Amino acid sequence: MPDPLWALAIGAGLALLLAGLFWPERGLWPRWRRTRELTERVLTEDALKHIHKWEMKGRRPTVESLAGALQVPRDRVAQLLANMEQLGLLTSQGGDLHLTAAGRDAALHIIRAHRLWERYLADQTGYDEADWHGQAERLEHTLPPAEVDALAARLGHPTHDPHGDPIPDSAGRFVAHGGQPLTALPPDTPAQIVHIEDEPEVVYAQLVAEGLYPGMAVRLIELTPQRVRFWANGDEHVLAPLLAANISVVPKPAEAEGKQAVKAAPPAIPLSALRLGEQAEVVGISPRCRGPERRRFMDLGILPGTVVTAELVSPSGDPTAYRIRDALIALRKEQADLIHVAPRPAPAASPNGDRPTVGQEPRPEEAEAPSSP
Amino acid sequence: MSQTAQLTGPLSTGGPAARPSQPAVTPDQILATARSLRWQVGSDYHQALMEAIYTEAARIADRAVTRPGEKPRFDLDRTIDRLVTSRVWGFPLMILLFTLVFWITISGANIPSQLLSNLLIGVVYPWLHRLADLIGLPWWLTGLLIDGVYLSTAWVVSVMLPPMAIFFPLFTLLEDFGYLPRVAFNLDNLFKKAGAHGKQALSLMMGFGCNAAGVVSTRIIDSPRERLIAILTNNFALCNGRWPLQILIATLFLGGLVAAPWAGLIAALSVVGVAVLGVLFSFAASWALSRTVLRGQPSTFSLELPPYRPPRVLQTIYTSLIDRTIIILGRAVMFAVPAGAVIWLTANVHVGGASIAEHLVRLLDPIGLLIGLNSVILVAYIVAIPANEIVIPTILMLTVLVTGMSDVGAGAGVLFELENTEDLMRVFQASGWTLLTAVNLMLFSLLHNPCSTTIYTIYKETGSRKWAAVGALLPLAIGFVVTFLVAQVWRLVAG
Amino acid sequence: MSSQTDGPTVTALDQLTTADDGFTVTVEPLPAAAAGCAACPVHSVHNAANLRKLGIDMTDWDFVVALAGNPNVGKSTVFNALTGLRQHTGNWPGKTVTRAEGGFEYGGHRYKLVDLPGTYSLLATSLDEEVARDFILFGQPDVTVVVVDATRLERNLNLVLQVLEITDRVVVALNLMDEARRHRLQIDHRRLARDLGVPVVPTEARRGKGLPELLQAISDVATGRIVTRPHRIKNEPPALKQAIATLTRQIEAAFPGLPNARWVALRLLDGDERIAEAVRLGELGDLSRGSAEERSQSVQSLSAKPEPVP
């Protein structure tokens, strides 16, 4: 019989060894894979992307900016640029870096792969927003054009990535969002966020934390050199102008879709804030809710204008069942958070907080006519 | 991005869309138009369309439906809902109902099980033997077909059929009434914390009847990630085929630890303890899976609470027998047939002076010892993979075969069971079973690969060999780790 | 059919239903003798080749009938009642995961009934929806029966309207009428039939009520005795309307006689790859040819039959 202590020790050792090898991110195996991925090709492609991006922004990409973006020493960048010039991807005249047509095509392919993959992660997988960029950064280098096209087809040829950036089509064509910085918007003009710049990541993280997403309706209240004050989907936000400049908006014509303009007006609360027996009208689904979940909501009839009533709460506290177009549908709190509603005049104030008394709840049908005594 | 398009698509040129009168339009032109129009209509196209359809639906419905007078003051559905989801009564009602279902199943299945066993094993089996003698079948063919194939199939049927035939219709009645979605509603918070769906409560419950049926029942979960979790962790629900082993071992070894009046209680508590442990493992595995392997799977929660409808009892019993019981039983028999043959062959084919079974037992000895079981048990679990029901008879048969006891058993490769507990203890003690063996056997019975019927069902439901393999190996790996740890700690403490 | 889609754009909705949809097909059961006309030429419209690809063998069957509906509306009960089969029906949304098939004989014709998965919508967000959608679009069933929960009409009409965009040959089974009575709802099924432009039959499938009428309606639509005038959605926002019209015109030019060009346009604008593929590979061409034949056939046969008042 093996000594139990020894057996335990060997068992523990084995477990540690396996963990050390395969632990996600920090294990030896994932690390080895990462270093293998950082090849010449990856660096070249990242450099193309960087130069293209800066050109689009009207800035001059330099060896310094490249060294910063790629996180490699400057002499390595110089060597890389020499190689790229030889490959006919770029020209450098007196320190000015310019992409050739081939270089631009290559850059657009990488950008297309990157944005498609982000779209895929956002729409068809359960990965968190924080994971998208990193994964796409890795996969953009490994997807061959045929697979990128197949992915685009599978996703229904999406036109924009989840940040609002346009996805070039297979011929490299795209239509820019055409937005202007929020800071350039005249006050009190209804507008819509079309893009949020995802670099630098620190700024992007702040904007996401503010709860700002492409598709949101915004209205500038006040613009001073110190701060930008604006409404976004019924909430007031205050940002430093530097941050606000990373938000692109397009003014939204209020006349044609008067309906929409009105809808932006009523103060919206999340559906989860509705108390039992209370009724509300859906104002919209948060842009944070994407892909199949968003479509599922719509299929269930959760659309602007739909009247919902909170009817039951699970005894364990969480899912709440809402009466939506005559069906009783349970939604978790995180889901209900994504649905913005405008409370309707309560048929009768819910008397005892959260729990209804059996048989005394006002019925939603009666609630149509507010007959408060 | 810059304000201007870098390269413009068909948008700026107007595109073929501008010329509707064009005689022949090629498919590619249509697709090109569609692409350029999609930039125009924007990303909230789908929502705009859905809004249009729903608005229209509401308008038409409004014209067709009238609600004359008051709605009835007493709304039955709502009253039932208030009761079954009430903070005070919700959980007690649920526990009461399910206890009742299990109690009816267990107490109701005993008698038909006994009858079937008497018929198939007590009457038909000897009769088949006589028939084989009569027509002069060679001994090996008799052994293979009757002792091997027939006997194990008969065993599976008589143990498996009655409880399933009672449990499934009862469950289906609750389902048809509309109660089960409320159970999912009540328990969802718990399952949410484990990264799972409330409806997993129901597939787990179904798993107590049969894991294969439990896996099938996960179809009601429409979110891909949560459904996979429910499928992969269903095996932690202690299925009906494993209860007899738990009860037997608990009665013999754990009940024997205390004074006679308490024996029954201790045995019962330990079996329930194992079942609860299974549920805990199910939660833990769900939690771990949802955060590692299945992290990237899409997840959408939705749970509709349908209106209550009075179930039609007779039709429900009929359809649930056809739909669930017979299909599952059919699959079990399909797998029991080859297993019967394999069991008989391993005990009767001799290689180098010993049967294959004996070779296997010797080979697995170190592993068996390491995890506090013995190699006979491991071999039994390997050859009895088609159905947990035949694990005990296989263990008994193999033990007798290996120890060479002569006064019990029915011959090499012939499954048997012992009514007499003293005989049973004698067999177990002859092969060196201890309390540790008993405890670890109970744990291993809970934590090992699902039966081949379930593995096949997982494959069918997921359509993926990978997930079938994960479903089979995950519980097995956990089983090895747990029994290993228990054995070592036990030996340390017991000296 | 196509005149519906490229007709003048009517903006006032009231006008639409009274003038444009002034159609009068109500289910008028014909004498049983007339129904049992086995000698009549069978002019089915289903696409047998596509059906075979979808796993439905139409040898020995005259017509194929698809059964669609929201989850939990008693669709499987209707299926069982019509076929005499005993498929399990649970009080769960979305019970029919695999497609069930059965058959029945009525009026001298043999009908194959295919139970589609219960879905809220046909915009193909889930596998279920894709299965149902593909069957109705590519299989071109002779009749699609949409089972509807009478107590939740609005929610269910969402699906009906979507089905009506794809196919004209629809019968609506207004099921669970008993529950509607229990909830004190009165439903004017004639008005509903007028608004939708297809036969609407009130049923209580659990008790077998309304099934003879349903069978009659199915047979009427299948044999072309009733020609439907399906309602089409026309209240999209103006910007969409423009895009849809442009694309629909092109599709109609490329595939003349396609019964659902507008719907194909709707799907292409949503980036539906399956439909784009059908356009690319010419699968749509198959569909339009089938429908062109159908039209000439039904015109012939209608001249010999009681024709509905247009």
Coordinates of C-alpha atoms in Angstrom, one line a residue, chain B residues 1-451:
Chain B
M1 CA -11.6 57.7 -38.4
S2 CA -11.6 60.6 -40.7
Q3 CA -14.8 62.4 -41.7
T4 CA -14.6 61.4 -45.3
A5 CA -14.9 58.0 -46.8
Q6 CA -11.6 56.8 -48.0
L7 CA -12.9 54.9 -50.9
T8 CA -16.5 55.2 -51.8
G9 CA -18.7 52.3 -52.6
P10 CA -21.7 52.2 -54.9
L11 CA -23.4 54.7 -52.6
S12 CA -21.9 57.8 -54.2
T13 CA -22.4 56.7 -57.7
G14 CA -26.1 56.1 -57.1
G15 CA -25.7 52.4 -57.8
P16 CA -28.0 50.2 -59.9
A17 CA -30.8 51.1 -57.6
A18 CA -31.3 54.3 -59.5
R19 CA -32.4 52.4 -62.6
P20 CA -35.3 50.3 -61.8
S21 CA -36.4 49.9 -65.4
Q22 CA -33.2 48.1 -66.2
P23 CA -34.3 44.9 -68.1
A24 CA -32.3 42.1 -66.5
V25 CA -30.9 42.4 -63.0
T26 CA -28.2 39.9 -62.1
P27 CA -28.1 38.5 -58.6
D28 CA -24.8 40.2 -57.9
Q29 CA -26.4 43.5 -58.7
I30 CA -29.2 42.9 -56.3
L31 CA -26.7 42.0 -53.6
A32 CA -24.6 45.1 -54.3
T33 CA -27.7 47.3 -54.0
A34 CA -28.6 45.6 -50.8
R35 CA -25.2 46.2 -49.5
S36 CA -25.2 49.9 -50.3
L37 CA -28.7 50.4 -49.0
R38 CA -27.7 48.8 -45.8
W39 CA -25.3 51.6 -45.1
Q40 CA -28.3 54.0 -45.5
V41 CA -30.9 52.3 -43.4
G42 CA -28.5 52.0 -40.6
S43 CA -28.1 49.6 -37.7
D44 CA -31.4 50.0 -36.1
Y45 CA -33.1 48.6 -39.2
H46 CA -34.2 45.4 -37.4
Q47 CA -35.8 47.3 -34.6
A48 CA -37.6 49.6 -36.9
L49 CA -39.0 46.6 -38.8
M50 CA -40.0 44.8 -35.6
E51 CA -41.7 48.0 -34.4
A52 CA -43.7 48.2 -37.7
I53 CA -44.8 44.6 -37.5
Y54 CA -45.8 44.8 -33.8
T55 CA -47.6 48.1 -34.3
E56 CA -49.6 46.5 -37.1
A57 CA -50.2 43.3 -35.1
A58 CA -51.5 45.5 -32.2
R59 CA -53.8 47.4 -34.5
I60 CA -55.3 44.3 -36.1
A61 CA -55.7 42.6 -32.7
D62 CA -57.4 45.7 -31.3
R63 CA -60.0 45.6 -34.0
A64 CA -60.8 42.0 -33.6
V65 CA -60.8 41.7 -29.8
T66 CA -63.4 43.2 -27.5
R67 CA -63.6 42.8 -23.8
P68 CA -67.2 43.2 -22.9
G69 CA -67.7 44.1 -19.3
E70 CA -65.4 43.5 -16.4
K71 CA -62.8 40.9 -16.2
P72 CA -63.8 38.3 -13.7
R73 CA -62.8 39.5 -10.2
F74 CA -61.3 36.2 -9.4
D75 CA -58.3 35.4 -11.7
L76 CA -57.4 31.8 -11.0
D77 CA -54.0 31.9 -12.8
R78 CA -52.9 34.9 -10.9
T79 CA -54.0 33.4 -7.6
I80 CA -52.1 30.2 -8.2
D81 CA -49.1 32.2 -9.3
R82 CA -49.2 34.3 -6.1
L83 CA -49.3 31.1 -4.1
V84 CA -46.6 29.0 -5.8
T85 CA -44.2 31.9 -6.0
S86 CA -44.9 33.3 -2.6
R87 CA -42.0 34.0 -0.3
V88 CA -43.7 32.0 2.5
W89 CA -45.3 29.1 0.6
G90 CA -43.3 28.9 -2.6
F91 CA -40.4 26.7 -1.4
P92 CA -42.4 24.5 1.1
L93 CA -44.9 23.7 -1.6
M94 CA -42.2 22.8 -4.1
I95 CA -40.4 20.6 -1.6
L96 CA -43.7 18.9 -0.7
L97 CA -44.7 18.2 -4.3
F98 CA -41.3 16.8 -5.3
T99 CA -41.1 14.7 -2.1
L100 CA -44.5 13.3 -3.0
V101 CA -43.3 12.5 -6.6
F102 CA -40.2 10.7 -5.4
W103 CA -42.1 8.9 -2.7
I104 CA -44.7 7.6 -5.1
T105 CA -42.0 6.5 -7.5
I106 CA -39.9 4.6 -4.9
S107 CA -42.8 3.0 -3.1
G108 CA -44.7 2.3 -6.2
A109 CA -41.8 0.8 -8.2
N110 CA -40.9 -1.9 -5.7
I111 CA -43.7 -4.4 -6.5
P112 CA -43.7 -4.3 -10.3
S113 CA -39.9 -4.4 -10.2
Q114 CA -40.0 -7.6 -8.1
L115 CA -42.7 -9.0 -10.4
L116 CA -40.7 -8.3 -13.5
S117 CA -37.6 -9.7 -12.0
N118 CA -39.4 -12.9 -10.9
L119 CA -40.8 -13.3 -14.4
L120 CA -37.8 -12.4 -16.5
I121 CA -35.1 -13.9 -14.3
G122 CA -37.0 -16.4 -12.2
V123 CA -39.1 -18.0 -14.9
V124 CA -38.0 -17.1 -18.4
Y125 CA -34.3 -17.4 -17.7
P126 CA -34.4 -21.1 -16.6
W127 CA -36.8 -21.8 -19.3
L128 CA -34.5 -20.5 -21.9
H129 CA -31.7 -22.6 -20.5
R130 CA -33.9 -25.7 -20.8
L131 CA -34.8 -24.7 -24.4
A132 CA -31.1 -24.4 -25.2
D133 CA -30.4 -27.8 -23.8
L134 CA -33.3 -29.2 -25.8
I135 CA -32.1 -28.0 -29.1
G136 CA -28.5 -28.8 -28.2
L137 CA -26.8 -25.4 -28.3
P138 CA -23.0 -25.5 -27.6
W139 CA -22.2 -24.4 -24.0
W140 CA -20.5 -21.2 -25.1
L141 CA -23.4 -20.1 -27.3
T142 CA -25.8 -20.7 -24.4
G143 CA -23.5 -18.8 -22.1
L144 CA -23.0 -15.9 -24.5
L145 CA -26.6 -15.5 -25.5
I146 CA -28.6 -16.5 -22.4
D147 CA -26.2 -16.0 -19.5
G148 CA -24.6 -13.0 -21.1
V149 CA -26.9 -11.1 -23.4
Y150 CA -30.4 -12.1 -22.1
L151 CA -29.6 -12.0 -18.4
S152 CA -28.1 -8.5 -18.4
T153 CA -30.9 -7.1 -20.6
A154 CA -33.5 -8.7 -18.3
W155 CA -31.8 -7.1 -15.4
V156 CA -31.7 -3.7 -16.9
V157 CA -35.4 -3.9 -17.9
S158 CA -36.7 -5.1 -14.5
V159 CA -34.7 -2.6 -12.5
M160 CA -35.1 0.4 -14.8
L161 CA -38.6 0.2 -16.3
P162 CA -41.0 0.4 -13.3
P163 CA -39.6 3.5 -11.6
M164 CA -39.3 5.3 -15.0
A165 CA -42.8 4.3 -15.9
I166 CA -44.1 5.9 -12.7
F167 CA -41.7 8.9 -12.4
F168 CA -42.0 10.3 -15.9
P169 CA -45.8 10.5 -16.1
L170 CA -45.9 12.2 -12.7
F171 CA -43.3 14.7 -13.8
T172 CA -45.1 15.2 -17.1
L173 CA -48.4 15.9 -15.3
L174 CA -46.7 18.7 -13.3
E175 CA -45.2 20.0 -16.5
D176 CA -48.5 20.0 -18.5
F177 CA -50.2 21.8 -15.7
G178 CA -47.6 24.6 -16.0
Y179 CA -46.0 24.3 -12.6
L180 CA -42.5 23.4 -13.7
P181 CA -41.7 26.8 -15.2
R182 CA -42.6 28.3 -11.8
V183 CA -40.1 26.0 -10.2
A184 CA -37.5 27.3 -12.6
F185 CA -38.6 30.9 -11.7
N186 CA -38.3 30.2 -8.0
L187 CA -34.9 28.7 -8.2
D188 CA -33.3 30.8 -10.9
N189 CA -31.4 33.0 -8.5
L190 CA -29.6 30.1 -7.1
F191 CA -28.7 28.8 -10.5
K192 CA -27.8 32.2 -11.8
K193 CA -25.0 32.4 -9.1
A194 CA -23.6 29.1 -10.5
G195 CA -23.8 30.6 -14.0
A196 CA -26.7 28.4 -15.0
H197 CA -30.3 28.7 -15.9
G198 CA -33.2 28.1 -13.5
K199 CA -34.6 25.5 -15.8
Q200 CA -31.6 23.4 -14.9
A201 CA -33.4 22.6 -11.7
L202 CA -35.9 20.7 -13.8
S203 CA -33.3 18.8 -15.9
L204 CA -31.5 17.9 -12.6
M205 CA -34.8 16.7 -11.1
M206 CA -35.4 14.7 -14.3
G207 CA -31.9 13.3 -13.9
F208 CA -32.8 11.8 -10.6
G209 CA -35.1 9.6 -12.7
C210 CA -32.6 9.0 -15.5
N211 CA -29.7 11.0 -16.6
A212 CA -30.4 10.3 -20.3
A213 CA -33.9 11.7 -19.9
G214 CA -32.4 14.6 -17.9
V215 CA -30.1 15.4 -20.8
V216 CA -32.9 15.3 -23.2
S217 CA -35.0 17.6 -21.0
T218 CA -32.4 20.3 -21.2
R219 CA -34.0 21.1 -24.6
I220 CA -36.3 23.5 -22.7
I221 CA -33.2 25.7 -22.0
D222 CA -32.9 27.9 -25.1
S223 CA -29.6 29.6 -24.2
P224 CA -26.7 27.7 -25.7
R225 CA -24.3 28.2 -22.8
E226 CA -26.7 27.3 -20.1
R227 CA -28.0 24.3 -22.0
L228 CA -24.5 22.9 -22.3
I229 CA -23.9 23.4 -18.6
A230 CA -27.1 21.6 -17.8
I231 CA -26.1 18.7 -20.1
L232 CA -22.6 18.4 -18.8
T233 CA -23.6 18.5 -15.1
N234 CA -26.7 16.3 -15.3
N235 CA -24.8 13.2 -14.3
F236 CA -24.3 14.6 -10.8
A237 CA -28.0 13.9 -10.2
L238 CA -28.0 10.5 -8.6
C239 CA -30.1 8.5 -11.1
N240 CA -32.5 5.8 -10.3
G241 CA -30.1 3.1 -11.5
R242 CA -27.6 4.1 -8.8
W243 CA -30.0 4.2 -5.9
P244 CA -30.0 0.4 -5.3
L245 CA -26.3 0.3 -4.9
Q246 CA -26.3 3.3 -2.6
I247 CA -29.0 1.8 -0.4
L248 CA -27.3 -1.7 -0.3
I249 CA -23.9 -0.4 0.6
A250 CA -25.2 2.1 3.1
T251 CA -27.3 -0.5 4.8
L252 CA -24.6 -3.1 4.9
F253 CA -21.6 -1.0 6.0
L254 CA -22.8 2.4 7.4
G255 CA -26.0 1.1 9.0
G256 CA -23.9 -1.7 10.6
L257 CA -21.9 1.0 12.4
V258 CA -24.6 1.9 14.8
A259 CA -27.1 0.1 17.0
A260 CA -29.8 -1.8 15.2
P261 CA -32.7 0.7 15.8
W262 CA -30.7 3.5 14.2
A263 CA -29.3 1.5 11.4
G264 CA -32.1 2.3 8.9
L265 CA -32.0 6.0 9.7
I266 CA -28.2 6.2 9.3
A267 CA -28.3 4.3 6.0
A268 CA -31.1 6.5 4.7
L269 CA -29.4 9.7 5.8
S270 CA -26.1 8.7 4.2
V271 CA -27.9 7.9 0.9
V272 CA -29.7 11.3 0.9
G273 CA -26.3 12.9 1.9
V274 CA -24.7 11.4 -1.2
A275 CA -27.6 12.8 -3.4
V276 CA -27.2 16.2 -1.9
L277 CA -23.5 16.1 -2.4
G278 CA -24.3 15.3 -6.0
V279 CA -26.4 18.5 -6.3
L280 CA -23.6 20.5 -4.7
F281 CA -21.1 19.1 -7.2
S282 CA -23.5 20.0 -9.9
F283 CA -23.5 23.6 -8.8
A284 CA -19.8 23.7 -8.4
A285 CA -19.2 22.1 -11.8
S286 CA -21.7 24.5 -13.4
W287 CA -19.9 27.5 -11.8
A288 CA -16.5 26.3 -13.0
L289 CA -17.6 25.4 -16.5
S290 CA -19.4 28.7 -17.0
R291 CA -16.2 30.6 -16.1
T292 CA -13.7 28.5 -18.0
V293 CA -14.5 26.2 -20.9
L294 CA -17.9 27.7 -21.7
R295 CA -17.1 31.3 -21.0
G296 CA -17.4 32.3 -24.7
Q297 CA -20.6 30.5 -25.3
P298 CA -23.5 32.9 -26.0
S299 CA -26.1 33.3 -23.2
T300 CA -29.6 34.6 -23.4
F301 CA -32.0 34.1 -20.5
S302 CA -35.7 33.9 -21.1
L303 CA -38.3 32.2 -19.2
E304 CA -42.0 32.4 -20.1
L305 CA -44.5 31.5 -17.5
P306 CA -47.3 30.0 -19.5
P307 CA -50.9 30.0 -18.3
Y308 CA -52.0 27.1 -16.3
R309 CA -53.9 24.4 -18.1
P310 CA -55.6 21.4 -16.6
P311 CA -53.6 18.4 -17.7
R312 CA -55.3 15.5 -19.5
V313 CA -54.2 12.6 -17.3
L314 CA -54.7 9.6 -19.5
Q315 CA -53.2 11.1 -22.6
T316 CA -50.2 12.4 -20.6
I317 CA -49.5 9.0 -19.1
Y318 CA -49.7 7.5 -22.6
T319 CA -47.5 10.0 -24.3
S320 CA -44.9 10.2 -21.6
L321 CA -44.6 6.4 -21.6
I322 CA -44.1 6.5 -25.4
D323 CA -42.0 9.6 -25.5
R324 CA -39.7 9.2 -22.6
T325 CA -39.8 5.8 -21.0
I326 CA -39.8 3.6 -24.1
I327 CA -37.2 5.6 -26.0
I328 CA -34.9 5.7 -23.1
L329 CA -35.5 2.0 -22.3
G330 CA -34.9 1.2 -25.9
R331 CA -31.5 2.9 -25.9
A332 CA -30.6 1.2 -22.6
V333 CA -31.4 -2.3 -24.0
M334 CA -29.5 -1.4 -27.1
F335 CA -26.4 -0.9 -25.0
A336 CA -27.1 -3.7 -22.5
V337 CA -27.1 -6.4 -25.2
P338 CA -23.4 -6.0 -26.2
A339 CA -22.5 -5.3 -22.6
G340 CA -24.0 -8.7 -21.6
A341 CA -21.9 -10.4 -24.2
V342 CA -18.8 -8.5 -23.1
I343 CA -19.3 -9.3 -19.4
W344 CA -19.8 -13.0 -20.2
L345 CA -16.8 -13.1 -22.5
T346 CA -14.4 -11.3 -20.1
A347 CA -15.2 -13.9 -17.5
N348 CA -15.0 -16.9 -19.8
V349 CA -12.3 -16.2 -22.4
H350 CA -9.0 -17.4 -21.0
V351 CA -5.7 -16.0 -22.0
G352 CA -2.6 -17.6 -20.6
G353 CA -4.4 -19.6 -17.9
A354 CA -6.7 -16.8 -16.5
S355 CA -9.8 -15.1 -17.8
I356 CA -9.6 -11.6 -19.3
A357 CA -11.5 -10.4 -16.2
E358 CA -8.8 -11.7 -13.9
H359 CA -6.1 -10.1 -16.0
L360 CA -7.9 -6.8 -15.9
V361 CA -8.4 -7.1 -12.1
R362 CA -4.7 -7.7 -11.6
L363 CA -3.8 -4.9 -14.0
L364 CA -6.0 -2.3 -12.2
D365 CA -5.0 -3.3 -8.7
P366 CA -2.6 -0.5 -8.0
I367 CA -5.1 2.2 -9.1
G368 CA -8.0 0.6 -7.2
L369 CA -5.9 0.6 -4.0
L370 CA -4.7 4.2 -4.6
I371 CA -8.3 5.5 -4.7
G372 CA -9.5 3.3 -1.8
L373 CA -11.6 1.0 -3.9
N374 CA -10.5 -2.3 -5.4
S375 CA -9.8 -3.4 -8.9
V376 CA -12.9 -5.6 -9.0
I377 CA -15.1 -2.5 -8.6
L378 CA -13.1 -0.7 -11.3
V379 CA -13.5 -3.6 -13.7
A380 CA -17.2 -3.8 -12.9
Y381 CA -17.6 -0.1 -13.8
I382 CA -15.7 -0.6 -17.0
V383 CA -17.7 -3.5 -18.3
A384 CA -21.0 -2.3 -16.8
I385 CA -20.8 1.1 -18.6
P386 CA -24.1 0.6 -20.4
A387 CA -26.2 0.6 -17.2
N388 CA -25.5 1.4 -13.6
E389 CA -28.2 -1.1 -12.7
I390 CA -25.9 -4.1 -13.4
V391 CA -22.9 -2.8 -11.4
I392 CA -23.8 -4.7 -8.2
P393 CA -24.4 -8.0 -9.9
T394 CA -21.2 -7.6 -11.9
I395 CA -19.2 -6.8 -8.8
L396 CA -20.6 -9.9 -7.1
M397 CA -19.9 -12.1 -10.1
L398 CA -16.4 -10.8 -10.5
T399 CA -15.6 -11.1 -6.8
V400 CA -16.7 -14.7 -6.7
L401 CA -14.7 -15.4 -9.8
V402 CA -11.6 -13.8 -8.5
T403 CA -11.7 -15.1 -5.0
G404 CA -12.8 -18.6 -6.2
M405 CA -15.7 -18.9 -3.7
S406 CA -17.6 -22.0 -4.5
D407 CA -20.8 -21.9 -2.5
V408 CA -22.3 -18.7 -3.9
G409 CA -22.7 -17.4 -7.4
A410 CA -24.0 -18.9 -10.6
G411 CA -20.9 -19.4 -12.6
A412 CA -18.4 -17.4 -14.6
G413 CA -20.0 -14.5 -16.4
V414 CA -23.4 -15.1 -14.9
L415 CA -24.9 -12.1 -13.1
F416 CA -26.6 -12.8 -9.8
E417 CA -27.8 -11.1 -6.7
L418 CA -28.0 -12.3 -3.1
E419 CA -31.0 -11.8 -0.9
N420 CA -29.2 -12.8 2.2
T421 CA -27.2 -9.9 3.8
E422 CA -24.9 -12.4 5.6
D423 CA -23.9 -14.0 2.3
L424 CA -23.3 -10.6 0.8
M425 CA -21.1 -9.5 3.7
R426 CA -19.2 -12.8 3.4
V427 CA -18.5 -12.2 -0.3
F428 CA -17.4 -8.6 0.3
Q429 CA -15.2 -9.5 3.3
A430 CA -13.6 -12.3 1.3
S431 CA -12.2 -9.7 -1.1
G432 CA -11.1 -7.4 1.7
W433 CA -13.7 -4.7 1.7
T434 CA -13.5 -2.2 4.5
L435 CA -15.6 0.8 5.5
L436 CA -13.4 2.9 3.3
T437 CA -14.2 0.8 0.3
A438 CA -17.8 1.1 1.0
V439 CA -17.7 4.9 1.4
N440 CA -15.6 5.4 -1.7
L441 CA -17.8 3.1 -3.6
M442 CA -20.8 5.3 -2.8
L443 CA -18.8 8.3 -3.8
F444 CA -17.5 6.7 -7.0
S445 CA -21.0 5.6 -7.8
L446 CA -22.0 9.3 -7.7
L447 CA -18.9 10.6 -9.4
H448 CA -18.0 8.6 -12.4
N449 CA -18.7 8.7 -16.1
P450 CA -22.4 8.5 -17.1
C451 CA -23.7 5.3 -18.5

